[in-house]
Amino acid sequence: MPIYGCVCQGCGHYETIFRHISQRDDTPVHCSQKMVRRVEAPSVQVDIGGYTSPIDGKWIEGKSARREDLKRNNCRPWEGMESEKKEAKKRAAEADKTFEKGVEQAAYNVYNNMSAEKQRAIDNAA
């Protein structure tokens, strides 16, 4: 995606923005007015370099390969400790729910596999 430079005509503040070519004139607002795109040498954000995946040891070349590696290994990118804590709570709640369903199903199976006499005894005790 191309990188553009914009300058505020009011105070001279400079910003670098990333836009598709079709959106190159969609500049941010500063000092209550749209910034003006500044003509400068073109630059493009490069893809990430190759590396060995710490997950499974395969060679990863570029952002799309990284996304595929994460997806293939049921992982996600690091988003900071706060986000990691939220994700851990979410996964723990899902695990608890699955565990509770398993316990309920096991109790149901045990009860249904009992003799009628034992089932009556349990029903009378309740």
PDB file of C-alpha atoms in Angstrom, residues 20-88:
ATOM      1  CA  HIS A  20      -4.813   2.893  -1.552  1.00  0.00           C
ATOM      2  CA  ILE A  21      -4.025   4.885  -4.671  1.00  0.00           C
ATOM      3  CA  SER A  22      -7.742   5.556  -5.200  1.00  0.00           C
ATOM      4  CA  GLN A  23      -7.902   7.143  -1.698  1.00  0.00           C
ATOM      5  CA  ARG A  24      -4.714   9.187  -1.916  1.00  0.00           C
ATOM      6  CA  ASP A  25      -6.571  12.506  -1.598  1.00  0.00           C
ATOM      7  CA  ASP A  26      -8.511  11.354   1.497  1.00  0.00           C
ATOM      8  CA  THR A  27      -6.238  13.198   3.929  1.00  0.00           C
ATOM      9  CA  PRO A  28      -6.631  13.642   7.711  1.00  0.00           C
ATOM     10  CA  VAL A  29      -7.960  16.810   9.332  1.00  0.00           C
ATOM     11  CA  HIS A  30      -5.636  18.997  11.409  1.00  0.00           C
ATOM     12  CA  CYS A  31      -6.272  22.517  12.743  1.00  0.00           C
ATOM     13  CA  SER A  32      -9.910  22.125  11.607  1.00  0.00           C
ATOM     14  CA  GLN A  33      -8.953  21.719   7.937  1.00  0.00           C
ATOM     15  CA  LYS A  34      -7.948  18.878   5.626  1.00  0.00           C
ATOM     16  CA  MET A  35      -4.229  18.372   5.333  1.00  0.00           C
ATOM     17  CA  VAL A  36      -2.621  18.743   1.909  1.00  0.00           C
ATOM     18  CA  ARG A  37      -0.831  15.804   0.303  1.00  0.00           C
ATOM     19  CA  ARG A  38       2.836  16.642  -0.139  1.00  0.00           C
ATOM     20  CA  VAL A  39       4.707  15.517  -3.244  1.00  0.00           C
ATOM     21  CA  GLU A  40       7.777  13.501  -2.289  1.00  0.00           C
ATOM     22  CA  ALA A  41       9.703  10.450  -3.380  1.00  0.00           C
ATOM     23  CA  PRO A  42       7.377   7.445  -3.615  1.00  0.00           C
ATOM     24  CA  SER A  43       7.699   4.702  -1.037  1.00  0.00           C
ATOM     25  CA  VAL A  44       5.942   1.426  -0.446  1.00  0.00           C
ATOM     26  CA  GLN A  45       5.619  -0.611   2.728  1.00  0.00           C
ATOM     27  CA  VAL A  46       7.532  -3.847   2.198  1.00  0.00           C
ATOM     28  CA  ASP A  47       6.384  -7.308   3.195  1.00  0.00           C
ATOM     29  CA  ILE A  48       7.938  -8.982   6.247  1.00  0.00           C
ATOM     30  CA  GLY A  49      11.085 -11.003   5.708  1.00  0.00           C
ATOM     31  CA  GLY A  50      11.276 -14.762   5.889  1.00  0.00           C
ATOM     32  CA  TYR A  51      11.639 -16.632   9.171  1.00  0.00           C
ATOM     33  CA  THR A  52      11.182 -20.070  10.702  1.00  0.00           C
ATOM     34  CA  SER A  53       7.813 -20.470  12.413  1.00  0.00           C
ATOM     35  CA  PRO A  54       8.221 -20.858  16.189  1.00  0.00           C
ATOM     36  CA  ILE A  55       5.013 -22.927  16.127  1.00  0.00           C
ATOM     37  CA  ASP A  56       5.925 -25.769  13.788  1.00  0.00           C
ATOM     38  CA  GLY A  57       9.372 -24.930  12.359  1.00  0.00           C
ATOM     39  CA  LYS A  58       8.183 -24.336   8.770  1.00  0.00           C
ATOM     40  CA  TRP A  59       9.616 -21.499   6.667  1.00  0.00           C
ATOM     41  CA  ILE A  60       7.341 -18.425   6.527  1.00  0.00           C
ATOM     42  CA  GLU A  61       7.779 -15.841   3.780  1.00  0.00           C
ATOM     43  CA  GLY A  62       5.521 -12.769   3.963  1.00  0.00           C
ATOM     44  CA  LYS A  63       2.388 -11.610   5.739  1.00  0.00           C
ATOM     45  CA  SER A  64      -0.028 -13.945   3.973  1.00  0.00           C
ATOM     46  CA  ALA A  65       2.143 -16.969   4.833  1.00  0.00           C
ATOM     47  CA  ARG A  66       2.215 -15.748   8.455  1.00  0.00           C
ATOM     48  CA  ARG A  67      -1.596 -15.530   8.551  1.00  0.00           C
ATOM     49  CA  GLU A  68      -1.817 -19.055   7.098  1.00  0.00           C
ATOM     50  CA  ASP A  69       0.710 -20.364   9.648  1.00  0.00           C
ATOM     51  CA  LEU A  70      -1.302 -18.921  12.529  1.00  0.00           C
ATOM     52  CA  LYS A  71      -4.555 -20.280  11.112  1.00  0.00           C
ATOM     53  CA  ARG A  72      -3.096 -23.736  10.380  1.00  0.00           C
ATOM     54  CA  ASN A  73      -1.845 -24.025  13.968  1.00  0.00           C
ATOM     55  CA  ASN A  74      -4.986 -22.560  15.583  1.00  0.00           C
ATOM     56  CA  CYS A  75      -3.052 -19.542  16.869  1.00  0.00           C
ATOM     57  CA  ARG A  76      -3.492 -15.799  16.698  1.00  0.00           C
ATOM     58  CA  PRO A  77      -1.120 -12.828  16.734  1.00  0.00           C
ATOM     59  CA  TRP A  78       0.062 -11.362  20.046  1.00  0.00           C
ATOM     60  CA  GLU A  79      -2.102  -8.344  20.863  1.00  0.00           C
ATOM     61  CA  GLY A  80      -0.763  -7.330  24.265  1.00  0.00           C
ATOM     62  CA  MET A  81      -1.261  -8.639  27.797  1.00  0.00           C
ATOM     63  CA  GLU A  82      -4.744  -7.148  28.301  1.00  0.00           C
ATOM     64  CA  SER A  83      -6.032  -8.870  25.178  1.00  0.00           C
ATOM     65  CA  GLU A  84      -4.312 -12.112  26.176  1.00  0.00           C
ATOM     66  CA  LYS A  85      -6.031 -12.070  29.593  1.00  0.00           C
ATOM     67  CA  LYS A  86      -9.437 -11.554  27.944  1.00  0.00           C
ATOM     68  CA  GLU A  87      -8.778 -14.430  25.543  1.00  0.00           C
ATOM     69  CA  ALA A  88      -7.678 -16.684  28.428  1.00  0.00           C
TER      70      ALA A  88
END
